[in-house]
PDB file of C-alpha atoms in Angstrom:
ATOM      1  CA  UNK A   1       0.000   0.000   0.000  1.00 73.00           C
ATOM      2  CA  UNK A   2       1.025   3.443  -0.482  1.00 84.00           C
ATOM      3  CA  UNK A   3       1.500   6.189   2.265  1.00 93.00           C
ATOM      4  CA  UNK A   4       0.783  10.123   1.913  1.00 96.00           C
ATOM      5  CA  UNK A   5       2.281  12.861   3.616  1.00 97.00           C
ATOM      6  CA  UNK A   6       1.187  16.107   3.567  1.00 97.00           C
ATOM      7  CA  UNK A   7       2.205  19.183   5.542  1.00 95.00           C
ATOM      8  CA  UNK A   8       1.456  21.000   6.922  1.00 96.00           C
ATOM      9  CA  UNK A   9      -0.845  19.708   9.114  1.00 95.00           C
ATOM     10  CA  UNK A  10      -2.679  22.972   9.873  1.00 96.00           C
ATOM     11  CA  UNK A  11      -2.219  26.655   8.608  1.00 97.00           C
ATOM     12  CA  UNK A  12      -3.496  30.381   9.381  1.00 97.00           C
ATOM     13  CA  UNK A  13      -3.668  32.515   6.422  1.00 97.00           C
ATOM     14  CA  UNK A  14      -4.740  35.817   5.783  1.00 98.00           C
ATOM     15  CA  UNK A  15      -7.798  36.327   3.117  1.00 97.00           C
ATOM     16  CA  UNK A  16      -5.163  37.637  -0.046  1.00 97.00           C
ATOM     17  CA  UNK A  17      -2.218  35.585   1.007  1.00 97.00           C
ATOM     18  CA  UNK A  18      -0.560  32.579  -1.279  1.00 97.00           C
ATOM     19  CA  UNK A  19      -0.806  29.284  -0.526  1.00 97.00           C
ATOM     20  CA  UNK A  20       1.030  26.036  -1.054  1.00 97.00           C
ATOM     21  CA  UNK A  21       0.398  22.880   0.340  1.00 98.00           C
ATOM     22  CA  UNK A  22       2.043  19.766  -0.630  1.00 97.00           C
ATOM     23  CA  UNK A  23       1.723  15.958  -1.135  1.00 98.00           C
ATOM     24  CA  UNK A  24       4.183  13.406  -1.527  1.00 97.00           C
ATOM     25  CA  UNK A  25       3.598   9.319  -1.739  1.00 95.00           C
ATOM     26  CA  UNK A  26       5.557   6.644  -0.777  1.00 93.00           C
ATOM     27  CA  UNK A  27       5.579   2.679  -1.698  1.00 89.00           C
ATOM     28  CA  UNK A  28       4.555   3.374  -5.231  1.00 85.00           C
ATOM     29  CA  UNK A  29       5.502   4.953  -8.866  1.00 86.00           C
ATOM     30  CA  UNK A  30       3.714   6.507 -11.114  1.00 89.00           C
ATOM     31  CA  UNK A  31       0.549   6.974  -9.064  1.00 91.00           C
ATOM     32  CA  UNK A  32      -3.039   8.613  -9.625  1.00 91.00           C
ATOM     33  CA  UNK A  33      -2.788  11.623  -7.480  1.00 93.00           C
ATOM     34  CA  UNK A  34      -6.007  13.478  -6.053  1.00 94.00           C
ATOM     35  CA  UNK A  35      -6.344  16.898  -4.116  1.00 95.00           C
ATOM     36  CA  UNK A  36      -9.860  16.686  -2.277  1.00 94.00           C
ATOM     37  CA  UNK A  37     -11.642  19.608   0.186  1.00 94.00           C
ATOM     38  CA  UNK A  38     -13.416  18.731   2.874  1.00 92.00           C
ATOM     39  CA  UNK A  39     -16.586  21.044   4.363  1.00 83.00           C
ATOM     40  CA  UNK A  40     -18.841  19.796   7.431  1.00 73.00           C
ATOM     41  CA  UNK A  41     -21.592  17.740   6.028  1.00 66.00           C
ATOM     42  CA  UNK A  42     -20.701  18.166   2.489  1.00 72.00           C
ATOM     43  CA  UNK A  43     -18.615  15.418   2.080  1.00 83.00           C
ATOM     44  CA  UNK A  44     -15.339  15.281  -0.004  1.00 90.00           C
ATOM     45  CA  UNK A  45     -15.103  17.302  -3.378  1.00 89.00           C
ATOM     46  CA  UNK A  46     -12.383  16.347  -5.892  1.00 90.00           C
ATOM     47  CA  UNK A  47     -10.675  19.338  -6.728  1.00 93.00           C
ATOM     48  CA  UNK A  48      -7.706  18.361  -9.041  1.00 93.00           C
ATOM     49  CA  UNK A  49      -6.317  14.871 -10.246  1.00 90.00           C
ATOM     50  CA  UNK A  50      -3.054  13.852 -12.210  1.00 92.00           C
ATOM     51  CA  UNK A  51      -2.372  11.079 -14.182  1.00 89.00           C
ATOM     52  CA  UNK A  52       1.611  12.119 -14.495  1.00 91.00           C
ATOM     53  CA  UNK A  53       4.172  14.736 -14.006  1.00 94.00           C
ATOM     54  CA  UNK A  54       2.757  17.450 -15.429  1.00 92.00           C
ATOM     55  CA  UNK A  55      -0.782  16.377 -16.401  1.00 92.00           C
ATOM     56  CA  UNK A  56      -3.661  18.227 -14.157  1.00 92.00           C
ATOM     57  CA  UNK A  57      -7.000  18.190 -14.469  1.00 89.00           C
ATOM     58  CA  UNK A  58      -9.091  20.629 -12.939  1.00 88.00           C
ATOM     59  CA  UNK A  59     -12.985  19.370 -11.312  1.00 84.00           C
ATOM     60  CA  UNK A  60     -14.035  22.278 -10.087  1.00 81.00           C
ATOM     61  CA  UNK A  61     -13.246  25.774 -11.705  1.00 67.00           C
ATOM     62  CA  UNK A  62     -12.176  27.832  -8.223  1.00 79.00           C
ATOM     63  CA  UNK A  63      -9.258  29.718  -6.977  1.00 89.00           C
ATOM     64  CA  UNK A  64      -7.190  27.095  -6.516  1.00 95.00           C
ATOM     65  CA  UNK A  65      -4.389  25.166  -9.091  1.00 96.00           C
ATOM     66  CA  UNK A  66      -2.430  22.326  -8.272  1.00 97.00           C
ATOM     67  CA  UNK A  67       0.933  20.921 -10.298  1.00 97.00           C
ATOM     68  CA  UNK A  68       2.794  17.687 -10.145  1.00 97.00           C
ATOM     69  CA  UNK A  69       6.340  18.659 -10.796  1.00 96.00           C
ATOM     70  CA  UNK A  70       7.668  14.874 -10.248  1.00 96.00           C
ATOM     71  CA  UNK A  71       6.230  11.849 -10.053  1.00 95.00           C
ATOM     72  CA  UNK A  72       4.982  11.057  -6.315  1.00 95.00           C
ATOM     73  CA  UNK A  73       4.977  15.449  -5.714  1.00 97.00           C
ATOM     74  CA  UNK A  74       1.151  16.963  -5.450  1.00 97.00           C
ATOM     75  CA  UNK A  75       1.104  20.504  -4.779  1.00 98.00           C
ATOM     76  CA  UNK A  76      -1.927  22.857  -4.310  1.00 97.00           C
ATOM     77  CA  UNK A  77      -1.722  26.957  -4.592  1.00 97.00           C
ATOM     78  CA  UNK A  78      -3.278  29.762  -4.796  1.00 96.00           C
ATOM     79  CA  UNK A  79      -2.010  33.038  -5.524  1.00 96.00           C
ATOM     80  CA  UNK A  80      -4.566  35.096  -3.906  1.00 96.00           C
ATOM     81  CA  UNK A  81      -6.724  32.828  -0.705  1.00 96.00           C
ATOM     82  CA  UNK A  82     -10.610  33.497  -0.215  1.00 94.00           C
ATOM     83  CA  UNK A  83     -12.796  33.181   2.973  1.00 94.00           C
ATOM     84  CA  UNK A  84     -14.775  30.449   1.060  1.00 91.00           C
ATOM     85  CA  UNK A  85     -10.806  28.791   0.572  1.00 93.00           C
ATOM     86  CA  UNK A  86     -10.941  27.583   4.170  1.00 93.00           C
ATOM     87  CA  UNK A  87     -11.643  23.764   4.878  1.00 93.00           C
ATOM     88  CA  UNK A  88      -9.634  20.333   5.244  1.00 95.00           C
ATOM     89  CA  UNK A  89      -7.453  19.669   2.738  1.00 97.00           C
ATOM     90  CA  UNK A  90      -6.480  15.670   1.780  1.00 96.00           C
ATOM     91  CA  UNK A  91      -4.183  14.511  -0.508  1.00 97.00           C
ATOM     92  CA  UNK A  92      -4.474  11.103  -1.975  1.00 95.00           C
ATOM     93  CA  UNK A  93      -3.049   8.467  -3.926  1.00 93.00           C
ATOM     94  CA  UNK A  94      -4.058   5.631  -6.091  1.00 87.00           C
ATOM     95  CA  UNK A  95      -2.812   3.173  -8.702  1.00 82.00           C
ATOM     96  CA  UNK A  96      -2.300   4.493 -12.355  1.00 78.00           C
ATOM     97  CA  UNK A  97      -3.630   3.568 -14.797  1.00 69.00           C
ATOM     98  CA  UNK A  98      -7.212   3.275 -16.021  1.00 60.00           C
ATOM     99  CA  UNK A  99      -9.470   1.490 -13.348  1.00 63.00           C
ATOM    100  CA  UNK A 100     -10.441   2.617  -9.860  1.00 60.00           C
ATOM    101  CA  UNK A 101      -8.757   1.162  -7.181  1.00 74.00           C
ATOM    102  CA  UNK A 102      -7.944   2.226  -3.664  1.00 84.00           C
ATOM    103  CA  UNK A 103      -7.202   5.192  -3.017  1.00 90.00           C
ATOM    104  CA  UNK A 104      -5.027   6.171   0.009  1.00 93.00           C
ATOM    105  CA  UNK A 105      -4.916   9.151   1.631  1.00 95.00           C
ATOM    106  CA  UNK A 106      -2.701  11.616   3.590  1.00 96.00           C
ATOM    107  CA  UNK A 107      -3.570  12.849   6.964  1.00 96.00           C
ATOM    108  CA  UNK A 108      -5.192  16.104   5.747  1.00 96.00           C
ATOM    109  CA  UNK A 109      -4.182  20.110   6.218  1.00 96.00           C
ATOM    110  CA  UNK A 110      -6.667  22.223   8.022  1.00 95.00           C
ATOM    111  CA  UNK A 111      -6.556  25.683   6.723  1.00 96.00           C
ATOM    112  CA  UNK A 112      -7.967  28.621   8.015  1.00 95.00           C
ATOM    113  CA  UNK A 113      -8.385  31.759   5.979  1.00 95.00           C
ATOM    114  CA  UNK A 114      -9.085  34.871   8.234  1.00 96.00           C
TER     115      UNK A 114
ATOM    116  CA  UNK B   1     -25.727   9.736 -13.537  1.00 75.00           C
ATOM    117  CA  UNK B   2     -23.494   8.497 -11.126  1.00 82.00           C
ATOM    118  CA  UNK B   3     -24.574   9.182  -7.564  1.00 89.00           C
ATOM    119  CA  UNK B   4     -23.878   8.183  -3.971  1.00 93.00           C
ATOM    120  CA  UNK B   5     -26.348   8.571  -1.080  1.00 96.00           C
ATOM    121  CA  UNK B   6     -25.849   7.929   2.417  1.00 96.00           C
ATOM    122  CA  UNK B   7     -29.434   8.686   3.993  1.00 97.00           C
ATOM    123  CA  UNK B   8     -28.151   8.992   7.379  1.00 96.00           C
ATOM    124  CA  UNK B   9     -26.343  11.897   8.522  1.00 94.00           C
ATOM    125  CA  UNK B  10     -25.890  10.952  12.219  1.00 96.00           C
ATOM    126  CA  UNK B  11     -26.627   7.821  13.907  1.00 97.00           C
ATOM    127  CA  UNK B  12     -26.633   6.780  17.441  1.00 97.00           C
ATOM    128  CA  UNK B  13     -25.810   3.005  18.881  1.00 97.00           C
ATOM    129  CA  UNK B  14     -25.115   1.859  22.276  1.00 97.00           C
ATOM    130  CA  UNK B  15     -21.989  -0.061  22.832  1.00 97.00           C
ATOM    131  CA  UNK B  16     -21.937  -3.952  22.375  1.00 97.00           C
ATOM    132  CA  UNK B  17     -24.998  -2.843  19.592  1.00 98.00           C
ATOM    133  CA  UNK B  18     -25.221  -4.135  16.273  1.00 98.00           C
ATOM    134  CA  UNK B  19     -24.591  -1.151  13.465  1.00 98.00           C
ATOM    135  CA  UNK B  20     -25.682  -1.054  10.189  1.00 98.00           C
ATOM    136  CA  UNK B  21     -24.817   1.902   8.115  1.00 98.00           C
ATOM    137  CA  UNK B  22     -26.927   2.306   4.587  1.00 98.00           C
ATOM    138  CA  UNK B  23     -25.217   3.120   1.053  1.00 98.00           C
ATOM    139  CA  UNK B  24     -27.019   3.406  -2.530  1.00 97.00           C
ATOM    140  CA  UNK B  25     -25.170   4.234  -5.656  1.00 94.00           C
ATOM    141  CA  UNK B  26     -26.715   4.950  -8.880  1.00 91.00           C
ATOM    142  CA  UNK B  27     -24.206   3.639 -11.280  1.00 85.00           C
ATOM    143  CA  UNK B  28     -24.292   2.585 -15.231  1.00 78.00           C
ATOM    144  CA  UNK B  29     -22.719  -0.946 -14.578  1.00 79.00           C
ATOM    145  CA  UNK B  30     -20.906  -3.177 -11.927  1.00 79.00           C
ATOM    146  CA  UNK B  31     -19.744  -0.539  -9.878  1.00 86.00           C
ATOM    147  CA  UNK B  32     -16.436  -0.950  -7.572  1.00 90.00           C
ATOM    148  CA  UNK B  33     -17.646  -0.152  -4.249  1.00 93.00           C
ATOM    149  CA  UNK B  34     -15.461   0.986  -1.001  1.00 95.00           C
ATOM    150  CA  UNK B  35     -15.966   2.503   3.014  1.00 97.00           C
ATOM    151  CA  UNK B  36     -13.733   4.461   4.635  1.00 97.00           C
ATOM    152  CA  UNK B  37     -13.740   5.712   8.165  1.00 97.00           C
ATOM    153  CA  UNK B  38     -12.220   8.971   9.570  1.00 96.00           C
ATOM    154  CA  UNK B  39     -11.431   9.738  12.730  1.00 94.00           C
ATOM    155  CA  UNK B  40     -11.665  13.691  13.778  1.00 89.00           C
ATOM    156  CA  UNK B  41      -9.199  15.766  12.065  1.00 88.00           C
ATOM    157  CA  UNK B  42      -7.583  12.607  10.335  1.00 91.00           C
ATOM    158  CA  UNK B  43      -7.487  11.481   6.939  1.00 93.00           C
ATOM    159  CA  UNK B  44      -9.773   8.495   5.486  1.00 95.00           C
ATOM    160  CA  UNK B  45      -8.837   4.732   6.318  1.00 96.00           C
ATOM    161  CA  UNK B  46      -9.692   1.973   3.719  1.00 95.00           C
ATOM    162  CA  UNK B  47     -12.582  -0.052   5.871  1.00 97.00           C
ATOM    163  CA  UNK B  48     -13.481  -2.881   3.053  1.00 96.00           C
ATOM    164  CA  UNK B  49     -13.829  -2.779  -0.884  1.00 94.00           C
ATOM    165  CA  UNK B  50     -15.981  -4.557  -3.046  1.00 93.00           C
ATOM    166  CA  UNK B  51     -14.654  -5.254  -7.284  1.00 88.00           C
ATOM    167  CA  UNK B  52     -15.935  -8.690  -7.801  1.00 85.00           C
ATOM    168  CA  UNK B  53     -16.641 -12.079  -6.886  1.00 87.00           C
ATOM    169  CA  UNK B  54     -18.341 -12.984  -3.431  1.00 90.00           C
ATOM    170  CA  UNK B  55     -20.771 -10.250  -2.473  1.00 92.00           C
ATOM    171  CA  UNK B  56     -20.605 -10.092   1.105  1.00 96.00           C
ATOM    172  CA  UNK B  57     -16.643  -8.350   1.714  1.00 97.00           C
ATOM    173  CA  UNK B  58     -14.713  -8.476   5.312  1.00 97.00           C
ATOM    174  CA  UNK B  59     -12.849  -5.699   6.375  1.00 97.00           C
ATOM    175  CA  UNK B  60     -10.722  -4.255   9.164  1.00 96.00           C
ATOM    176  CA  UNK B  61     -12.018  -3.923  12.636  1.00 95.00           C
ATOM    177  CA  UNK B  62     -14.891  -6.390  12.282  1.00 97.00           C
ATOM    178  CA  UNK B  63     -16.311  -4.760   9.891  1.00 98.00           C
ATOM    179  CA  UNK B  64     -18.137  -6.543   6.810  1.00 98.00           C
ATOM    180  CA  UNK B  65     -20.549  -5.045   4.013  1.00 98.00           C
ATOM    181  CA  UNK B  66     -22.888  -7.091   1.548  1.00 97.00           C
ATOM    182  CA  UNK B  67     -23.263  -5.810  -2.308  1.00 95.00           C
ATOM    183  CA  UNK B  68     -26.820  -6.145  -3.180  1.00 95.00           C
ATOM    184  CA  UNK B  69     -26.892  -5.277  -6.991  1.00 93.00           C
ATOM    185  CA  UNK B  70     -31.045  -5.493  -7.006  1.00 93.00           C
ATOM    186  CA  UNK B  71     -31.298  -2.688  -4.184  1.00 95.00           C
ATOM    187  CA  UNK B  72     -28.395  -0.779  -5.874  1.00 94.00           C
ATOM    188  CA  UNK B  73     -27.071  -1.180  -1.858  1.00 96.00           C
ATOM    189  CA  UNK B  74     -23.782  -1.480  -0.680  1.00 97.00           C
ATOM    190  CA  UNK B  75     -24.575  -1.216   3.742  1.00 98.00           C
ATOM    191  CA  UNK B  76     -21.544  -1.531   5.812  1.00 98.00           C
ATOM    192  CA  UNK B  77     -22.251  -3.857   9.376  1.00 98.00           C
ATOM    193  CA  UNK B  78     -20.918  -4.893  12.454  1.00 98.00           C
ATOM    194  CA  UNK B  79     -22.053  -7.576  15.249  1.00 97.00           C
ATOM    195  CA  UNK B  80     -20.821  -5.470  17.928  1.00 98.00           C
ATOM    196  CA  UNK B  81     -19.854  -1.766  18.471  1.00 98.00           C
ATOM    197  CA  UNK B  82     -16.855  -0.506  20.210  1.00 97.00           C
ATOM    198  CA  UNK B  83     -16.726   3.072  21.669  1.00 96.00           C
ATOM    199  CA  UNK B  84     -13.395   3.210  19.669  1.00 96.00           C
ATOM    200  CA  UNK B  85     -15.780   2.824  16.358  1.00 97.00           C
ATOM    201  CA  UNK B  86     -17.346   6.452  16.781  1.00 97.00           C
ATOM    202  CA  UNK B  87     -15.667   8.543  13.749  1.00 97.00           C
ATOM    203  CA  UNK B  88     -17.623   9.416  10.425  1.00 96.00           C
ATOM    204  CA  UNK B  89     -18.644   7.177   7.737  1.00 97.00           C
ATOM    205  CA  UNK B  90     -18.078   7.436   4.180  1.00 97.00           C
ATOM    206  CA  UNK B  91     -19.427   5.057   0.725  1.00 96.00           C
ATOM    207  CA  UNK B  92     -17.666   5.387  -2.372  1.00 94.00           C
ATOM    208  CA  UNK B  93     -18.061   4.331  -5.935  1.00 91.00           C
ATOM    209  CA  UNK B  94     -16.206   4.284  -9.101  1.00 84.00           C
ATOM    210  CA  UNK B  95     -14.694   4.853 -11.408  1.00 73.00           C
ATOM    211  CA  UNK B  96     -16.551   8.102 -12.639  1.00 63.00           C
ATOM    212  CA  UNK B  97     -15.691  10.494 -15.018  1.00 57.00           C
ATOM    213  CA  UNK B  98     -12.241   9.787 -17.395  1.00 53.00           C
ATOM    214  CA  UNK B  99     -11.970   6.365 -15.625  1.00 53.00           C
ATOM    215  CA  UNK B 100      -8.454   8.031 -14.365  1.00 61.00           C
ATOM    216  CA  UNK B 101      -9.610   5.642 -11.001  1.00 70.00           C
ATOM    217  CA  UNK B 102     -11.795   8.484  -9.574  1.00 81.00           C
ATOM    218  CA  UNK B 103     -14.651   7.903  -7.065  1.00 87.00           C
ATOM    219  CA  UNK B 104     -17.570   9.739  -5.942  1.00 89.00           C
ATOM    220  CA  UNK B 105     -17.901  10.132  -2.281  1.00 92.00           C
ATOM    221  CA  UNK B 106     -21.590   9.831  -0.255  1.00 93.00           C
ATOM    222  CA  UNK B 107     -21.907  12.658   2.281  1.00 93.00           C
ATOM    223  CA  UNK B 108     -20.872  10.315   5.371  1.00 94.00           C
ATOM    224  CA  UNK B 109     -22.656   9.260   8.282  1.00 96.00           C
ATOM    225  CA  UNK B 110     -21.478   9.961  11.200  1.00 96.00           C
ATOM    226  CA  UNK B 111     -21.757   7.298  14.431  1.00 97.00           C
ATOM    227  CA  UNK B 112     -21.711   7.997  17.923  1.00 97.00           C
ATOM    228  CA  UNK B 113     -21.428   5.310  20.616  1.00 97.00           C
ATOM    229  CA  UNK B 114     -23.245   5.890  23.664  1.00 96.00           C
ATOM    230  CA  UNK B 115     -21.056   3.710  26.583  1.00 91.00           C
TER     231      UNK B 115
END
């Protein structure tokens, strides 16, 4: 199985300020990577998932990009954070390839935009 | 299209209880089904996962969960609740979308143990 880190684990902004959080897996290569947000009662929503280095694709249109700059490295950003920005924040990872399988995931960033 | 529904937000059980948490999926074919459990503030932990073959799947912790393709009904069970089970709930299905192995998430159910 594969294990996620993420870091950090929690993080104050201010509303305006950049933001980068970041991913990496372990026990695996070339790996399905996923950047989910968390709300109270709503569940997770996929934000951003990666086949490869390099290859993004975007689920929800938002203020947020990710990029994938080698192959077990998930970052998120934002140039500019939002109230609406602030939730739980888990990174996870998953076989490549075509078919769903397991997915694994990190232990999660709370952020806090004030 | 493809859809997840877990009808119950919160649910209460005494400890020692059975538990029985409820998952439908609206889904175009044989759908690979999976629970995962979080604890407060943590990430999600793989409970059990259904892809093929016998329909009723074992997991971690006791847990089990029965694939019922008629009822569209994946429900997650255990004999016996622990106070140490109390976390939320969650139901997943895929793959959705590109097939790149994504899943759609139910809303979770969350479960309380009263001692």
């Amino acid at each position: 199985s594969q294990t996620i880190h993420q870091w950090p684990a929690t993080l104050v902004q201010p509303v305006g300020s950049p933001l980068s959080l970041e991913c990496t897996v372990e026990g695996t290569s070339n790996p399905n990577l996923y950047w989910y947000r968390q709300a109270a009662g709503r569940g997770l929503q996929l934000l951003f998932y990666s086949v490869g280095i390099g290859q993004i694709s975007s689920e929800v249109p938002q203020n947020l990009s990710a990029s994938r700059p080698q192959d077990r490295q998930f970052i998120l950003s934002s140039k500019k954070l939002l109230l609406s920005d602030s939730g739980f924040y888990l990174c996870a990872g998953g076989p490549g390839g075509r078919r769903a399988d397991t997915q694994y995931f990190g232990p999660g960033t709370r952020l806090t935009v004030l | 299209a493809q859809s997840v529904t877990q009808p119950d937000i919160h649910i209460t059980v005494s400890e020692g209880a059975s538990l029985e948490l409820r998952c439908n999926y609206s889904y175009g074919a044989t759908p690979y089904l999976f629970w995962y459990v979080q604890s407060p503030g943590q990430g999600l932990q793989l409970l059990l996962k259904y892809f093929s073959g016998d329909t009723l799947v074992q997991g971690i912790k006791g847990f089990e969960a029965e694939f019922k393709r008629s009822q569209s009904s994946f429900n997650l069970r255990k004999p016996s609740v622990h106070w140490s089970d109390a976390a939320e709930y969650f139901c997943a299905v895929g793959p959705y979308g590109g097939s790149q192995g994504n899943l759609i998430f139910g809303k979770g159910t969350k479960l309380s143990v009263k001692p």
